JSON list of C-alpha atoms in Angstrom, two decimals:
[
{"chain": "A", "resi": 1, "resn": "MET", "atom": "CA", "xyz": [121.83, 104.00, 166.80]},
{"chain": "A", "resi": 2, "resn": "LEU", "atom": "CA", "xyz": [117.83, 103.48, 165.09]},
{"chain": "A", "resi": 3, "resn": "LYS", "atom": "CA", "xyz": [114.82, 104.51, 166.53]},
{"chain": "A", "resi": 4, "resn": "VAL", "atom": "CA", "xyz": [111.96, 103.25, 166.62]},
{"chain": "A", "resi": 5, "resn": "SER", "atom": "CA", "xyz": [107.62, 105.09, 166.83]},
{"chain": "A", "resi": 6, "resn": "ARG", "atom": "CA", "xyz": [105.83, 103.65, 169.87]},
{"chain": "A", "resi": 7, "resn": "SER", "atom": "CA", "xyz": [103.12, 102.71, 167.48]},
{"chain": "A", "resi": 8, "resn": "LEU", "atom": "CA", "xyz": [106.11, 100.11, 166.08]},
{"chain": "A", "resi": 9, "resn": "LYS", "atom": "CA", "xyz": [107.19, 98.81, 169.45]},
{"chain": "A", "resi": 10, "resn": "GLU", "atom": "CA", "xyz": [103.17, 98.84, 170.65]},
{"chain": "A", "resi": 11, "resn": "ILE", "atom": "CA", "xyz": [102.02, 95.93, 167.41]},
{"chain": "A", "resi": 12, "resn": "SER", "atom": "CA", "xyz": [106.02, 93.98, 168.26]},
{"chain": "A", "resi": 13, "resn": "CYS", "atom": "CA", "xyz": [104.76, 93.94, 171.30]},
{"chain": "A", "resi": 14, "resn": "LYS", "atom": "CA", "xyz": [100.63, 92.25, 170.11]},
{"chain": "A", "resi": 15, "resn": "ALA", "atom": "CA", "xyz": [102.62, 91.24, 168.19]},
{"chain": "A", "resi": 16, "resn": "CYS", "atom": "CA", "xyz": [105.07, 88.71, 170.34]},
{"chain": "A", "resi": 17, "resn": "GLN", "atom": "CA", "xyz": [102.44, 87.95, 172.59]},
{"chain": "A", "resi": 18, "resn": "ALA", "atom": "CA", "xyz": [100.17, 86.93, 170.14]},
{"chain": "A", "resi": 19, "resn": "LYS", "atom": "CA", "xyz": [102.97, 84.66, 168.75]},
{"chain": "A", "resi": 20, "resn": "GLU", "atom": "CA", "xyz": [103.43, 83.14, 172.83]},
{"chain": "A", "resi": 21, "resn": "GLU", "atom": "CA", "xyz": [100.25, 82.32, 173.11]},
{"chain": "A", "resi": 22, "resn": "PHE", "atom": "CA", "xyz": [99.63, 80.27, 169.59]},
{"chain": "A", "resi": 23, "resn": "THR", "atom": "CA", "xyz": [103.02, 78.11, 170.26]},
{"chain": "A", "resi": 24, "resn": "LYS", "atom": "CA", "xyz": [101.94, 77.26, 173.77]},
{"chain": "A", "resi": 25, "resn": "LYS", "atom": "CA", "xyz": [98.54, 76.20, 172.40]},
{"chain": "A", "resi": 26, "resn": "TYR", "atom": "CA", "xyz": [100.29, 74.13, 168.69]},
{"chain": "A", "resi": 27, "resn": "ASN", "atom": "CA", "xyz": [103.32, 73.28, 169.70]},
{"chain": "A", "resi": 28, "resn": "ARG", "atom": "CA", "xyz": [104.83, 75.46, 167.02]},
{"chain": "A", "resi": 29, "resn": "GLU", "atom": "CA", "xyz": [105.27, 79.34, 165.48]},
{"chain": "A", "resi": 30, "resn": "PRO", "atom": "CA", "xyz": [103.33, 80.93, 164.19]},
{"chain": "A", "resi": 31, "resn": "THR", "atom": "CA", "xyz": [103.82, 81.81, 160.05]},
{"chain": "A", "resi": 32, "resn": "ILE", "atom": "CA", "xyz": [102.82, 85.61, 159.55]},
{"chain": "A", "resi": 33, "resn": "ARG", "atom": "CA", "xyz": [99.58, 84.77, 157.98]},
{"chain": "A", "resi": 34, "resn": "GLU", "atom": "CA", "xyz": [98.46, 82.77, 160.99]},
{"chain": "A", "resi": 35, "resn": "LEU", "atom": "CA", "xyz": [99.71, 85.56, 163.30]},
{"chain": "A", "resi": 36, "resn": "SER", "atom": "CA", "xyz": [98.02, 88.16, 161.75]},
{"chain": "A", "resi": 37, "resn": "GLU", "atom": "CA", "xyz": [94.57, 86.77, 161.79]},
{"chain": "A", "resi": 38, "resn": "ILE", "atom": "CA", "xyz": [95.13, 86.12, 165.54]},
{"chain": "A", "resi": 39, "resn": "SER", "atom": "CA", "xyz": [95.78, 89.59, 166.18]},
{"chain": "A", "resi": 40, "resn": "GLY", "atom": "CA", "xyz": [94.43, 91.09, 163.96]},
{"chain": "A", "resi": 41, "resn": "ILE", "atom": "CA", "xyz": [97.97, 92.87, 162.41]},
{"chain": "A", "resi": 42, "resn": "GLY", "atom": "CA", "xyz": [97.74, 93.58, 158.33]},
{"chain": "A", "resi": 43, "resn": "LYS", "atom": "CA", "xyz": [100.29, 91.58, 157.26]},
{"chain": "A", "resi": 44, "resn": "GLU", "atom": "CA", "xyz": [102.99, 94.50, 156.15]},
{"chain": "A", "resi": 45, "resn": "GLU", "atom": "CA", "xyz": [102.33, 96.16, 159.38]},
{"chain": "A", "resi": 46, "resn": "LEU", "atom": "CA", "xyz": [102.64, 93.42, 161.35]},
{"chain": "A", "resi": 47, "resn": "VAL", "atom": "CA", "xyz": [106.98, 92.15, 159.32]},
{"chain": "A", "resi": 48, "resn": "GLU", "atom": "CA", "xyz": [107.71, 96.22, 159.77]},
{"chain": "A", "resi": 49, "resn": "ALA", "atom": "CA", "xyz": [106.94, 95.52, 163.68]},
{"chain": "A", "resi": 50, "resn": "MET", "atom": "CA", "xyz": [108.87, 92.61, 164.25]},
{"chain": "A", "resi": 51, "resn": "GLU", "atom": "CA", "xyz": [112.00, 93.94, 161.64]},
{"chain": "A", "resi": 52, "resn": "ALA", "atom": "CA", "xyz": [111.10, 97.22, 163.10]},
{"chain": "A", "resi": 53, "resn": "SER", "atom": "CA", "xyz": [112.24, 95.04, 167.66]},
{"chain": "A", "resi": 54, "resn": "ALA", "atom": "CA", "xyz": [114.55, 92.93, 165.68]},
{"chain": "A", "resi": 55, "resn": "GLU", "atom": "CA", "xyz": [117.75, 92.09, 167.81]},
{"chain": "A", "resi": 56, "resn": "VAL", "atom": "CA", "xyz": [120.78, 95.33, 166.86]},
{"chain": "A", "resi": 57, "resn": "GLU", "atom": "CA", "xyz": [124.10, 93.28, 166.87]},
{"chain": "A", "resi": 58, "resn": "SER", "atom": "CA", "xyz": [127.42, 95.69, 165.82]},
{"chain": "A", "resi": 59, "resn": "LEU", "atom": "CA", "xyz": [129.38, 95.07, 162.60]},
{"chain": "A", "resi": 60, "resn": "HIS", "atom": "CA", "xyz": [132.65, 94.96, 165.01]},
{"chain": "A", "resi": 61, "resn": "ARG", "atom": "CA", "xyz": [131.59, 92.88, 167.17]},
{"chain": "A", "resi": 62, "resn": "PRO", "atom": "CA", "xyz": [133.90, 90.07, 167.40]},
{"chain": "A", "resi": 63, "resn": "VAL", "atom": "CA", "xyz": [133.53, 86.32, 166.23]},
{"chain": "A", "resi": 64, "resn": "TYR", "atom": "CA", "xyz": [135.50, 83.75, 166.79]},
{"chain": "A", "resi": 65, "resn": "LYS", "atom": "CA", "xyz": [137.58, 81.26, 163.50]},
{"chain": "A", "resi": 66, "resn": "LYS", "atom": "CA", "xyz": [137.80, 77.68, 164.23]},
{"chain": "A", "resi": 67, "resn": "ASP", "atom": "CA", "xyz": [141.30, 78.23, 165.79]},
{"chain": "A", "resi": 68, "resn": "GLY", "atom": "CA", "xyz": [139.57, 79.75, 168.24]},
{"chain": "A", "resi": 69, "resn": "SER", "atom": "CA", "xyz": [141.81, 83.11, 166.96]},
{"chain": "A", "resi": 70, "resn": "GLU", "atom": "CA", "xyz": [139.48, 86.82, 167.36]},
{"chain": "A", "resi": 71, "resn": "VAL", "atom": "CA", "xyz": [138.07, 88.27, 164.07]},
{"chain": "A", "resi": 72, "resn": "GLU", "atom": "CA", "xyz": [135.27, 91.09, 163.45]},
{"chain": "A", "resi": 73, "resn": "LEU", "atom": "CA", "xyz": [131.70, 90.30, 161.77]},
{"chain": "A", "resi": 74, "resn": "LEU", "atom": "CA", "xyz": [132.29, 93.24, 159.73]},
{"chain": "A", "resi": 75, "resn": "GLU", "atom": "CA", "xyz": [135.78, 91.56, 158.17]},
{"chain": "A", "resi": 76, "resn": "LYS", "atom": "CA", "xyz": [133.64, 87.61, 158.09]},
{"chain": "A", "resi": 77, "resn": "LEU", "atom": "CA", "xyz": [130.34, 88.95, 156.15]},
{"chain": "A", "resi": 78, "resn": "GLU", "atom": "CA", "xyz": [132.96, 90.92, 153.31]},
{"chain": "A", "resi": 79, "resn": "LYS", "atom": "CA", "xyz": [134.72, 88.01, 152.91]},
{"chain": "A", "resi": 80, "resn": "GLU", "atom": "CA", "xyz": [131.45, 85.31, 152.34]},
{"chain": "A", "resi": 81, "resn": "GLU", "atom": "CA", "xyz": [130.51, 88.92, 150.17]},
{"chain": "A", "resi": 82, "resn": "LYS", "atom": "CA", "xyz": [133.71, 88.31, 148.49]},
{"chain": "A", "resi": 83, "resn": "THR", "atom": "CA", "xyz": [133.69, 84.16, 148.09]},
{"chain": "A", "resi": 84, "resn": "GLU", "atom": "CA", "xyz": [130.29, 85.18, 146.43]},
{"chain": "A", "resi": 85, "resn": "GLU", "atom": "CA", "xyz": [130.47, 87.32, 143.75]},
{"chain": "A", "resi": 86, "resn": "LYS", "atom": "CA", "xyz": [134.66, 84.69, 143.07]},
{"chain": "A", "resi": 87, "resn": "ILE", "atom": "CA", "xyz": [131.67, 81.90, 142.57]},
{"chain": "A", "resi": 88, "resn": "ILE", "atom": "CA", "xyz": [129.63, 84.32, 140.10]},
{"chain": "A", "resi": 89, "resn": "ASP", "atom": "CA", "xyz": [132.89, 85.41, 138.38]},
{"chain": "A", "resi": 90, "resn": "GLN", "atom": "CA", "xyz": [133.29, 81.31, 138.48]},
{"chain": "A", "resi": 91, "resn": "MET", "atom": "CA", "xyz": [130.32, 80.65, 136.63]},
{"chain": "A", "resi": 92, "resn": "PHE", "atom": "CA", "xyz": [131.10, 83.48, 134.64]},
{"chain": "A", "resi": 93, "resn": "LEU", "atom": "CA", "xyz": [133.85, 82.10, 132.96]},
{"chain": "A", "resi": 94, "resn": "TYR", "atom": "CA", "xyz": [132.82, 77.99, 132.97]},
{"chain": "A", "resi": 95, "resn": "SER", "atom": "CA", "xyz": [130.36, 79.75, 130.54]},
{"chain": "A", "resi": 96, "resn": "LEU", "atom": "CA", "xyz": [132.94, 81.40, 128.74]},
{"chain": "A", "resi": 97, "resn": "LEU", "atom": "CA", "xyz": [135.05, 78.12, 128.59]},
{"chain": "A", "resi": 98, "resn": "GLU", "atom": "CA", "xyz": [131.97, 75.79, 126.76]},
{"chain": "A", "resi": 99, "resn": "LYS", "atom": "CA", "xyz": [132.62, 78.56, 123.76]},
{"chain": "A", "resi": 100, "resn": "LEU", "atom": "CA", "xyz": [136.01, 77.62, 123.24]},
{"chain": "A", "resi": 101, "resn": "GLY", "atom": "CA", "xyz": [137.39, 74.23, 121.04]},
{"chain": "A", "resi": 102, "resn": "LYS", "atom": "CA", "xyz": [138.77, 72.04, 122.64]},
{"chain": "A", "resi": 103, "resn": "GLU", "atom": "CA", "xyz": [142.73, 72.88, 122.12]},
{"chain": "A", "resi": 104, "resn": "GLU", "atom": "CA", "xyz": [141.88, 76.43, 123.20]},
{"chain": "A", "resi": 105, "resn": "ARG", "atom": "CA", "xyz": [140.46, 76.01, 126.32]},
{"chain": "A", "resi": 106, "resn": "GLN", "atom": "CA", "xyz": [143.06, 73.26, 127.52]},
{"chain": "A", "resi": 107, "resn": "LEU", "atom": "CA", "xyz": [145.73, 76.52, 127.13]},
{"chain": "A", "resi": 108, "resn": "ILE", "atom": "CA", "xyz": [143.22, 78.48, 129.21]},
{"chain": "A", "resi": 109, "resn": "TYR", "atom": "CA", "xyz": [142.66, 76.15, 131.32]},
{"chain": "A", "resi": 110, "resn": "LEU", "atom": "CA", "xyz": [147.04, 75.36, 132.21]},
{"chain": "A", "resi": 111, "resn": "ARG", "atom": "CA", "xyz": [148.20, 78.52, 132.00]},
{"chain": "A", "resi": 112, "resn": "TYR", "atom": "CA", "xyz": [145.31, 80.29, 134.71]},
{"chain": "A", "resi": 113, "resn": "PHE", "atom": "CA", "xyz": [144.13, 77.44, 136.07]},
{"chain": "A", "resi": 114, "resn": "GLU", "atom": "CA", "xyz": [147.11, 75.47, 136.03]},
{"chain": "A", "resi": 115, "resn": "ASN", "atom": "CA", "xyz": [149.31, 78.65, 137.13]},
{"chain": "A", "resi": 116, "resn": "LYS", "atom": "CA", "xyz": [151.64, 77.25, 133.33]},
{"chain": "A", "resi": 117, "resn": "THR", "atom": "CA", "xyz": [153.93, 79.38, 131.98]},
{"chain": "A", "resi": 118, "resn": "GLN", "atom": "CA", "xyz": [153.75, 79.19, 128.16]},
{"chain": "A", "resi": 119, "resn": "SER", "atom": "CA", "xyz": [156.88, 77.15, 127.88]},
{"chain": "A", "resi": 120, "resn": "GLU", "atom": "CA", "xyz": [155.60, 74.61, 129.04]},
{"chain": "A", "resi": 121, "resn": "THR", "atom": "CA", "xyz": [151.62, 74.82, 127.95]},
{"chain": "A", "resi": 122, "resn": "GLY", "atom": "CA", "xyz": [153.43, 74.81, 124.65]},
{"chain": "A", "resi": 123, "resn": "LYS", "atom": "CA", "xyz": [154.70, 71.16, 125.10]},
{"chain": "A", "resi": 124, "resn": "ARG", "atom": "CA", "xyz": [151.64, 70.26, 126.75]},
{"chain": "A", "resi": 125, "resn": "LEU", "atom": "CA", "xyz": [149.87, 70.85, 123.09]},
{"chain": "A", "resi": 126, "resn": "GLY", "atom": "CA", "xyz": [152.96, 69.69, 121.81]},
{"chain": "A", "resi": 127, "resn": "MET", "atom": "CA", "xyz": [153.46, 74.68, 120.31]},
{"chain": "A", "resi": 128, "resn": "SER", "atom": "CA", "xyz": [155.69, 76.67, 120.23]},
{"chain": "A", "resi": 129, "resn": "GLN", "atom": "CA", "xyz": [156.33, 79.61, 123.03]},
{"chain": "A", "resi": 130, "resn": "VAL", "atom": "CA", "xyz": [155.11, 82.24, 120.13]},
{"chain": "A", "resi": 131, "resn": "GLN", "atom": "CA", "xyz": [152.44, 79.64, 118.93]},
{"chain": "A", "resi": 132, "resn": "VAL", "atom": "CA", "xyz": [150.98, 79.94, 123.02]},
{"chain": "A", "resi": 133, "resn": "SER", "atom": "CA", "xyz": [151.25, 83.23, 123.16]},
{"chain": "A", "resi": 134, "resn": "ARG", "atom": "CA", "xyz": [149.50, 84.02, 119.39]},
{"chain": "A", "resi": 135, "resn": "LEU", "atom": "CA", "xyz": [146.32, 81.65, 120.37]},
{"chain": "A", "resi": 136, "resn": "GLU", "atom": "CA", "xyz": [146.36, 82.62, 123.85]},
{"chain": "A", "resi": 137, "resn": "LYS", "atom": "CA", "xyz": [146.30, 86.86, 123.10]},
{"chain": "A", "resi": 138, "resn": "LYS", "atom": "CA", "xyz": [142.96, 85.63, 120.37]},
{"chain": "A", "resi": 139, "resn": "ILE", "atom": "CA", "xyz": [141.24, 83.23, 122.99]},
{"chain": "A", "resi": 140, "resn": "LEU", "atom": "CA", "xyz": [141.38, 86.28, 125.53]},
{"chain": "A", "resi": 141, "resn": "LYS", "atom": "CA", "xyz": [139.62, 88.76, 122.91]},
{"chain": "A", "resi": 142, "resn": "ARG", "atom": "CA", "xyz": [137.25, 86.56, 121.71]},
{"chain": "A", "resi": 143, "resn": "MET", "atom": "CA", "xyz": [136.25, 85.58, 125.72]},
{"chain": "A", "resi": 144, "resn": "LYS", "atom": "CA", "xyz": [136.20, 89.60, 126.34]},
{"chain": "A", "resi": 145, "resn": "GLU", "atom": "CA", "xyz": [134.24, 90.45, 123.72]},
{"chain": "A", "resi": 146, "resn": "TYR", "atom": "CA", "xyz": [131.36, 87.42, 124.65]},
{"chain": "A", "resi": 147, "resn": "GLY", "atom": "CA", "xyz": [131.22, 89.59, 127.84]},
{"chain": "A", "resi": 148, "resn": "SER", "atom": "CA", "xyz": [132.05, 90.45, 131.11]},
{"chain": "A", "resi": 149, "resn": "PRO", "atom": "CA", "xyz": [130.95, 88.90, 134.18]},
{"chain": "A", "resi": 150, "resn": "PRO", "atom": "CA", "xyz": [127.45, 90.63, 135.59]},
{"chain": "A", "resi": 151, "resn": "ALA", "atom": "CA", "xyz": [128.03, 93.13, 138.30]}
]
């Protein structure tokens, strides 16, 4: 539980009243700068008060999937974070693949994107399984030397 100071509560209340008046008068919400000017509250102080008065939600609150099943907000957020990490990793991988030759790219694509065996990859590329194994090892070593994805 977070404790909000009395002064922040008062600033928030004053800002809320100013925001309501502005919205009624101009039929839109004010910007932070406008709210600061009409309320006489500094921008930084105003933002801090607004953040402090924001409604708090439990991470264990149930949210619903499209199929109607229940999942906790925390679990949903974790999945979204993993999705972001996955996208960053994919972007990094694509940048590494651009540094490879056509045959090397094909080999990596077949092995890791289409999940082909070394034998299947060899047949598609006109190589033996042993050649695929050696070339794959060499490519992966070179890719590791290029670096790792941003943390």
